[in-house]
XYZ file of C-alpha atoms in Angstrom:
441
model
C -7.031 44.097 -21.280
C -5.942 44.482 -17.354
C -5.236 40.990 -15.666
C -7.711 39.967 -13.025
C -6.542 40.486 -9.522
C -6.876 37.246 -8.127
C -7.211 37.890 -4.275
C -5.620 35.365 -1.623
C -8.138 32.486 -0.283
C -9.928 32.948 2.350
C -8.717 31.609 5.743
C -10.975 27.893 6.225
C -12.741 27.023 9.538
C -13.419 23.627 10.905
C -17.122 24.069 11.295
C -18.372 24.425 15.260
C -20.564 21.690 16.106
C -24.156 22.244 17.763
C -23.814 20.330 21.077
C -26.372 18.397 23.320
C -25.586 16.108 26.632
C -28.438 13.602 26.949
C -29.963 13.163 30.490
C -27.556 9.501 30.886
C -24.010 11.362 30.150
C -24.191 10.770 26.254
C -22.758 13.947 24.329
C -23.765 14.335 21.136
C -21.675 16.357 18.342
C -23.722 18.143 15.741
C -22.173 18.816 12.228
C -25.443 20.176 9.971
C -23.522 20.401 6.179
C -25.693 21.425 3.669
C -25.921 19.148 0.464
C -24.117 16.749 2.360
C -26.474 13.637 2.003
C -24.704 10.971 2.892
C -24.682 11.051 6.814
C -22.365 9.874 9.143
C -22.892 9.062 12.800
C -19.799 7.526 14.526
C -20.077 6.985 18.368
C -16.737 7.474 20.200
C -16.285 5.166 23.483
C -13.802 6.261 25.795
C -12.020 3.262 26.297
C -8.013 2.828 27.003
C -6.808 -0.449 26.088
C -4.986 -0.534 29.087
C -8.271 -1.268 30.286
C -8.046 -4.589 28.984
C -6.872 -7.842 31.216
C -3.168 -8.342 30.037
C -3.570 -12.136 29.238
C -7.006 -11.295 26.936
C -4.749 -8.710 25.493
C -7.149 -7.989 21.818
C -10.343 -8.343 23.363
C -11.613 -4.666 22.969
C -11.164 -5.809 18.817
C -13.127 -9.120 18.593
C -15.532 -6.977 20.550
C -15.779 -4.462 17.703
C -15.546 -7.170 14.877
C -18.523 -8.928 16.696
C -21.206 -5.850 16.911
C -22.251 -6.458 13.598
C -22.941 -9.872 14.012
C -26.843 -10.097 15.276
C -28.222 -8.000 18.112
C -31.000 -8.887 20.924
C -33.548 -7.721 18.624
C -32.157 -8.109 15.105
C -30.505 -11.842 15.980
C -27.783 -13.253 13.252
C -27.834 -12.296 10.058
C -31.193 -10.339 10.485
C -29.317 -7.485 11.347
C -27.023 -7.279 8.383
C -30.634 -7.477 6.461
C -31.732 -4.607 7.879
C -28.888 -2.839 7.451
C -28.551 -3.824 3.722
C -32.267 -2.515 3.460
C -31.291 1.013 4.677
C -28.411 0.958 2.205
C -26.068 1.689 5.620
C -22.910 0.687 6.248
C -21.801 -0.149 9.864
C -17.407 -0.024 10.459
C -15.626 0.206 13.808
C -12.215 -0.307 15.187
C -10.360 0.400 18.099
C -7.667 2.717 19.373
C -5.812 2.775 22.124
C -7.580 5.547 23.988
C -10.978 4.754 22.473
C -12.878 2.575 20.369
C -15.188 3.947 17.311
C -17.991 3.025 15.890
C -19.178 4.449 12.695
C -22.986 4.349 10.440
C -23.099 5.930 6.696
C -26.583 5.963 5.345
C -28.607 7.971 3.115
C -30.275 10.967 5.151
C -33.413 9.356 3.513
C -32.898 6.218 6.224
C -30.927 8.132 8.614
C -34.357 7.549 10.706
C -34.447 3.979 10.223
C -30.738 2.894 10.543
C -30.139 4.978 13.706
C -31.782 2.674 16.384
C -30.280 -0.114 14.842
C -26.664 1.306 15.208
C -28.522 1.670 18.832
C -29.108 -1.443 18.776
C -25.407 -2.875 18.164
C -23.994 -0.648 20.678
C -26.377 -1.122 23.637
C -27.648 -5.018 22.916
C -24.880 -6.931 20.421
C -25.722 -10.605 20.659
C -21.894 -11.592 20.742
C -22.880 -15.379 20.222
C -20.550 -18.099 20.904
C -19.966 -18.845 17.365
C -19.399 -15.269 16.035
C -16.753 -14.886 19.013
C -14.809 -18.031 18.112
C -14.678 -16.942 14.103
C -13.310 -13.656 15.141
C -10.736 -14.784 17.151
C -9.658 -17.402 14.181
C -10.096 -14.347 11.647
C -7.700 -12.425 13.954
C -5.051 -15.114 14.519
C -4.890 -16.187 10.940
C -4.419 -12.018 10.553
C -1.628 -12.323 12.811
C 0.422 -15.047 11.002
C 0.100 -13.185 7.687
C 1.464 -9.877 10.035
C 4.201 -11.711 11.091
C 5.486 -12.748 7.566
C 4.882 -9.256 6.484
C 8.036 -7.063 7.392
C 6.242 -4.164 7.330
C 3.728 -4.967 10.009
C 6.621 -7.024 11.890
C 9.023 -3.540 11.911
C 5.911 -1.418 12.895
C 5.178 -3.738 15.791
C 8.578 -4.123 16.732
C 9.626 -0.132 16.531
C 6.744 0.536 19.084
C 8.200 -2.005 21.333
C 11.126 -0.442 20.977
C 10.597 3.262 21.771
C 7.658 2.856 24.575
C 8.909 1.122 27.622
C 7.436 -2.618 27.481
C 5.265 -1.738 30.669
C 2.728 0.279 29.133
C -0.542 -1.368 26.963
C 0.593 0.969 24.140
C 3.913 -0.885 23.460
C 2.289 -3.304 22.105
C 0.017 -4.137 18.877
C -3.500 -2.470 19.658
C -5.072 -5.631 18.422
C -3.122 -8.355 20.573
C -0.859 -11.088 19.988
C -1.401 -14.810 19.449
C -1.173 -15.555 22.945
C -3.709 -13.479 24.196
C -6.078 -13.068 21.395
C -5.900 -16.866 21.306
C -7.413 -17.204 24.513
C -10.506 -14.844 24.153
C -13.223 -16.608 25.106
C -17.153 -15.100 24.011
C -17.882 -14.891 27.891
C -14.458 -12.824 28.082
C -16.084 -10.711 25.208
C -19.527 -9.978 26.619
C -17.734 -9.016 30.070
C -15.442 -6.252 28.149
C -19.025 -4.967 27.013
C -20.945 -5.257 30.121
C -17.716 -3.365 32.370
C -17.090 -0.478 29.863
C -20.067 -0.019 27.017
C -22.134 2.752 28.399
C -23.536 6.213 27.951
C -21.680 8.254 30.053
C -18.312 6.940 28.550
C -19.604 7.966 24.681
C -19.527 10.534 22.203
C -21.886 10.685 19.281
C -20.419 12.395 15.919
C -23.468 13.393 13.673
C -22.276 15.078 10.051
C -24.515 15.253 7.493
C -27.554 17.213 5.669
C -30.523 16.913 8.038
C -32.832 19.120 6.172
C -35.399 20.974 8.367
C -35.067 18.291 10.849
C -33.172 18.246 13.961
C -31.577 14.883 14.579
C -31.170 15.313 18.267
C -35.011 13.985 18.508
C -33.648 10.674 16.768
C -30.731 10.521 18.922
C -32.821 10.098 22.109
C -35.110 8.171 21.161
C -32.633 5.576 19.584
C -30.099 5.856 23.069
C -31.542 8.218 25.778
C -32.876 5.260 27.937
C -29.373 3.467 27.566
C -28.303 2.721 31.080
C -25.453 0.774 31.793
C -22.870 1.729 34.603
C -19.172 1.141 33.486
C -16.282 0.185 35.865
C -13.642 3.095 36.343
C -10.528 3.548 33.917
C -7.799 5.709 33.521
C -5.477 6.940 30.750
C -2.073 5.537 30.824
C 0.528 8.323 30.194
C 3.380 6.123 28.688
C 7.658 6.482 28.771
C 9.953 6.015 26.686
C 12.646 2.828 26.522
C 16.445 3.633 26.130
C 17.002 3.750 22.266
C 18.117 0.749 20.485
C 19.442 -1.027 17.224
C 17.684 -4.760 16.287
C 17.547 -6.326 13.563
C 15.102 -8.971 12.757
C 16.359 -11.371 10.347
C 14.274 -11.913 7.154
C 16.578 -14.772 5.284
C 16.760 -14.413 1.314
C 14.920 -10.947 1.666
C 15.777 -8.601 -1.148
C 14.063 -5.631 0.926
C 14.658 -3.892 3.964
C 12.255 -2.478 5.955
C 13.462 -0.041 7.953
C 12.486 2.511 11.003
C 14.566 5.445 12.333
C 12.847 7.116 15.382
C 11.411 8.092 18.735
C 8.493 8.506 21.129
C 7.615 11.220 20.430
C 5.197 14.397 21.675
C 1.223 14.559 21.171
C -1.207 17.398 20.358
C -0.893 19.374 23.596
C 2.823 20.334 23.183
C 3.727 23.518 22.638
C 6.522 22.228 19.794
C 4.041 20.247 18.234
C 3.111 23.013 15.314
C 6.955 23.037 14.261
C 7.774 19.886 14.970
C 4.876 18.964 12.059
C 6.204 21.495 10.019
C 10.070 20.785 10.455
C 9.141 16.530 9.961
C 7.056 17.536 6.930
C 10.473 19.330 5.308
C 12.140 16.492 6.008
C 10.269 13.412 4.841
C 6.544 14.879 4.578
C 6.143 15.249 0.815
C 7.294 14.353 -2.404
C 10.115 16.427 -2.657
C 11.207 16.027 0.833
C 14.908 16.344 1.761
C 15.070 12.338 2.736
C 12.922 11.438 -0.197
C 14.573 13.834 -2.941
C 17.914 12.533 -2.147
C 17.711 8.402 -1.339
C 14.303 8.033 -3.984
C 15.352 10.495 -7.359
C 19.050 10.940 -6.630
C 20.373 7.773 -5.103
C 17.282 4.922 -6.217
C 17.572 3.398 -2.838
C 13.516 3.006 -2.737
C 10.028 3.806 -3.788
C 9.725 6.252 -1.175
C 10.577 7.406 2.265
C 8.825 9.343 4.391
C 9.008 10.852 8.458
C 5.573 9.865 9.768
C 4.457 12.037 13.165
C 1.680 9.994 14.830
C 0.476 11.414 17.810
C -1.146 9.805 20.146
C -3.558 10.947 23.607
C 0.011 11.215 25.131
C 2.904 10.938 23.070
C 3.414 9.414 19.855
C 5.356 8.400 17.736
C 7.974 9.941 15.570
C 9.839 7.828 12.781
C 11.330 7.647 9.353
C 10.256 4.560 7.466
C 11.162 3.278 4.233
C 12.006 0.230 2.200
C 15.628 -0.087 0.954
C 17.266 -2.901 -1.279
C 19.185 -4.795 0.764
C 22.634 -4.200 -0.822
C 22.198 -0.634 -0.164
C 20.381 -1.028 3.426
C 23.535 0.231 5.729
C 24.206 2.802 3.462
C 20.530 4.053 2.906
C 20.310 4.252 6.736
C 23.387 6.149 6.945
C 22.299 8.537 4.459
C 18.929 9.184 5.985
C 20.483 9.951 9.924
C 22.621 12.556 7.550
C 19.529 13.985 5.580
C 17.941 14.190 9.763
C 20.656 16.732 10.681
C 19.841 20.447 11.018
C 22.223 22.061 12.181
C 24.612 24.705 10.246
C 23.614 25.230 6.704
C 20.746 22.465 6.995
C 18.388 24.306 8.856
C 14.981 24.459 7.938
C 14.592 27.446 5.563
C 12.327 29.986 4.828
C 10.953 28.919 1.449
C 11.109 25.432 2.728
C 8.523 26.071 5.793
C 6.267 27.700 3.209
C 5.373 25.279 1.580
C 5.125 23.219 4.179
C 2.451 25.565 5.901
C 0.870 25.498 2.583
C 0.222 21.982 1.731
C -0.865 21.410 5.706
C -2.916 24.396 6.261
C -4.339 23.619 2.900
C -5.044 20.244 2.826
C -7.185 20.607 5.957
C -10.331 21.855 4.176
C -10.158 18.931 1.394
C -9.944 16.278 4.201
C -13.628 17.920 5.715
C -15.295 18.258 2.379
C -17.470 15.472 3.349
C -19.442 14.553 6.303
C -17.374 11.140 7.226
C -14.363 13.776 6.669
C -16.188 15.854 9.380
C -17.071 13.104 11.844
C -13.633 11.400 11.450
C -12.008 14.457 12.088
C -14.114 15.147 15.206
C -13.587 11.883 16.184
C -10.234 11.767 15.900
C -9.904 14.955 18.583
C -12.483 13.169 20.746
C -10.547 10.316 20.913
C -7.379 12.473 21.668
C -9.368 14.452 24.232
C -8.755 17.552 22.585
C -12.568 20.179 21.785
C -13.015 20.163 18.090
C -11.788 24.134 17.580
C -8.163 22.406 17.806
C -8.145 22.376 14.048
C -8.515 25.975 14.092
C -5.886 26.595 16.912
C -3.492 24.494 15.311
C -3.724 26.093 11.805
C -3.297 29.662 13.375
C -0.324 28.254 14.838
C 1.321 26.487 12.174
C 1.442 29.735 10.058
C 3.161 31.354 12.908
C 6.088 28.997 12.765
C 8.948 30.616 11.836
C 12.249 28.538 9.980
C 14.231 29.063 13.573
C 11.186 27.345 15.753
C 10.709 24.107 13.081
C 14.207 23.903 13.415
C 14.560 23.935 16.595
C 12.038 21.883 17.468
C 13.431 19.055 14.913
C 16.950 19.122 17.053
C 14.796 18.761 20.371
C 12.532 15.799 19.655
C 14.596 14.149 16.882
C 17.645 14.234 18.508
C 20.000 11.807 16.739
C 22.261 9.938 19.452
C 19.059 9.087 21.142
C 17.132 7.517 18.441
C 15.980 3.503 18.107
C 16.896 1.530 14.447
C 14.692 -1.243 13.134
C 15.431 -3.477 10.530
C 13.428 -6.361 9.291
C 15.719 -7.793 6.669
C 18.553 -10.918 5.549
C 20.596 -10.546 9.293
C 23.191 -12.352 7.130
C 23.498 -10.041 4.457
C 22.893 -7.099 6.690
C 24.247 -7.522 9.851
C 28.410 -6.852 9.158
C 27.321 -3.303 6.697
C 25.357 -2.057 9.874
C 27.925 -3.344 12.197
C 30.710 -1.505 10.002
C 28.806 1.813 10.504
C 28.743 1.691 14.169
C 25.746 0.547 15.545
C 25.406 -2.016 18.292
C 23.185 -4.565 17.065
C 20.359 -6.676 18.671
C 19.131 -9.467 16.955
C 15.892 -11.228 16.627
């Protein structure tokens, strides 16, 4: 008995959307997946924070928290009623390019929940009440952030690599100061100057059946006029790199980031640059996790996180390390970053790097809110949807040389920022020791 040939997978698409512009500037995204029956819609509002006044710093997030709060014609809790009734589920958030707004529903109600996510984009009631809870949700949210050292590093790393006069050096939610001053007049102006049609995107992923959707979709927003004032994209800098440490006393843990600003979508490095960060702290059995997790039981894990952004990102190794082994963890890791002679990247290494990215893509879509978070995502980033595509062709072209290359030019290691959240007392002489000129907060 021969042994079956088994022939190499096909090559996955990212499906091509059907595409509609409705008479007022809305486009609409069309993802039809068969068997798929639990549709998404999920409107994308251009919408840069740096849009927002810089002391209501936050605003464009009460905004969001507040749309499902009661609407012109579903007031208070009617709304969330009729949304329970349609078995729908409303979620939104904001970037710092955009803010979101997604509905999943049975394509049984798809019908009936549609104009009322209409209804919380175009008419939210944004009450006085609803306002001031959100803003006391969001500073008690910030207190709890600031004990945390994780969200205290992550907050403090982005200060550190973007220079301090762009909106996206800072939180994308706001700090005390601002969000503490929000006011629900300051809230219903952010909607009146920047929620409209022309500014949006609708995301539709789902089984339809034999109907079209697009019918739905006008009826629900295609008399939604409201002009918005104009905005434009900040392209942010980088700030000189840095070390600070942020004292934690009687911490036993230190939270630690090693990094950059780093490049976005639209680079021409960024396909190795994915690749190369993925053989270094990417998986499992990274190089920086293989050595300070299994071989040295400095941490749980460790990992070098590439977050793009619209323009730029953010490139940084992150990890918790016990404190008595902090200095040397972090000396370890800027080791375990080095390329150069026998380090480079190699040929089985980039393999299965390629691998687990190119085929991971297709189990991330397998659903519709995969679809339409993907979509959005690229929407957001202003990128057309057949990036996925692109960027998969391109990642298998990578060669060893090109991740490794591209590693040395955007992780360059006398140029990169340290943040520690941990005991200063126990920590700051060990770092000190190893060179590195310390501030401290």
């Amino acid at each position: 008995m021969k042994r079956p040939i088994v022939p190499a997978p096909p090559v996955w698409d990212f499906p091509s959307p059907r595409t509609a512009q409705l008479d007022n500037g809305l486009r609409v995204l069309i993802f039809q997946r068969p068997g798929q029956h639990l549709i998404n819609a999920t409107l994308v509002l251009e919408l840069p924070l740096s849009a927002e006044p810089r002391d209501r710093e936050g605003v464009s997030a009460i905004l969001q928290r507040c749309l499902d709060e009661g609407t012109a014609s579903h007031p208070g809790t009617d709304f969330a009623d009729e949304l329970e009734g349609c078995g729908a589920v409303l979620v939104g958030g904001t970037g710092y390019a955009a803010a979101h707004l997604s509905l999943e529903v049975p394509s049984t109600r798809f019908g009936t929940a549609l104009p009322l996510f209409a209804e919380a984009v175009r008419e939210p009631q944004l009450a006085d009440a609803d306002v001031r809870r959100h803003v006391e949700l969001r500073l008690a949210e910030l207190a709890q952030e600031e004990a945390h050292p994780s969200h205290r590093g992550a907050i403090a790393f982005r200060a550190s690599v973007i220079d301090s006069e762009y909106r996206a050096a800072r939180s994308a939610s706001g700090d005390a100061t601002g969000v503490g001053a929000i006011t629900a007049d300051d809230v219903r102006a952010q909607h009146q100057a920047h929620y409209g049609p022309e500014r949006g995107t609708l995301v539709l992923a789902g089984d339809f059946g034999g109907d079209d959707p697009l019918p739905a979709v006008v009826a629900a927003f295609g008399d939604w006029r409201q002009p918005t004032v104009p905005i434009s994209h900040e392209v942010p800098r980088s700030a000189p790199a840095r070390a600070l440490l942020i004292d934690r006393p009687g911490a036993v843990q230190a939270d630690v980031r090693l990094g950059r600003f780093g490049i976005d979508r639209r680079h021409p490095d960024y396909a190795a640059l994915r690749l190369g960060g993925f053989v270094l702290g990417g998986g499992f059995l990274s190089r920086l996790n293989r050595v300070l997790r299994e071989e040295r039981g400095y941490t749980y894990g460790v990992q070098l996180a590439n977050s793009p952004a619209r323009s730029g990102g953010l490139l940084a190794m992150h990890a918790s390390f016990r404190t008595e082994v902090a200095a040397a963890a972090i000396a370890e890791a800027s080791e375990l970053l080095r390329v150069d002679g026998d380090r480079r990247i190699t040929g089985a290494e980039l393999t299965d790097a390629v691998n687990f990215l190119v085929g991971i893509a297709p189990l991330r879509c397998a659903t519709a809110s995969g679809i339409a978070d993907q979509a959005a995502a690229l929407v957001e980033a202003g990128l057309d949807t057949d990036f996925v595509n692109t960027h998969s062709a391109a990642l298998r072209q990578v060669t060893p040389e090109a991740a490794t290359e591209a590693i040395e030019r955007h992780l360059p290691l006398d140029d990169l920022s340290l943040v520690v959240v941990g005991d200063a007392e126990a920590l700051a002489e060990p770092l000190r020791s190893a060179g590195l000129q310390l501030d401290l907060s």
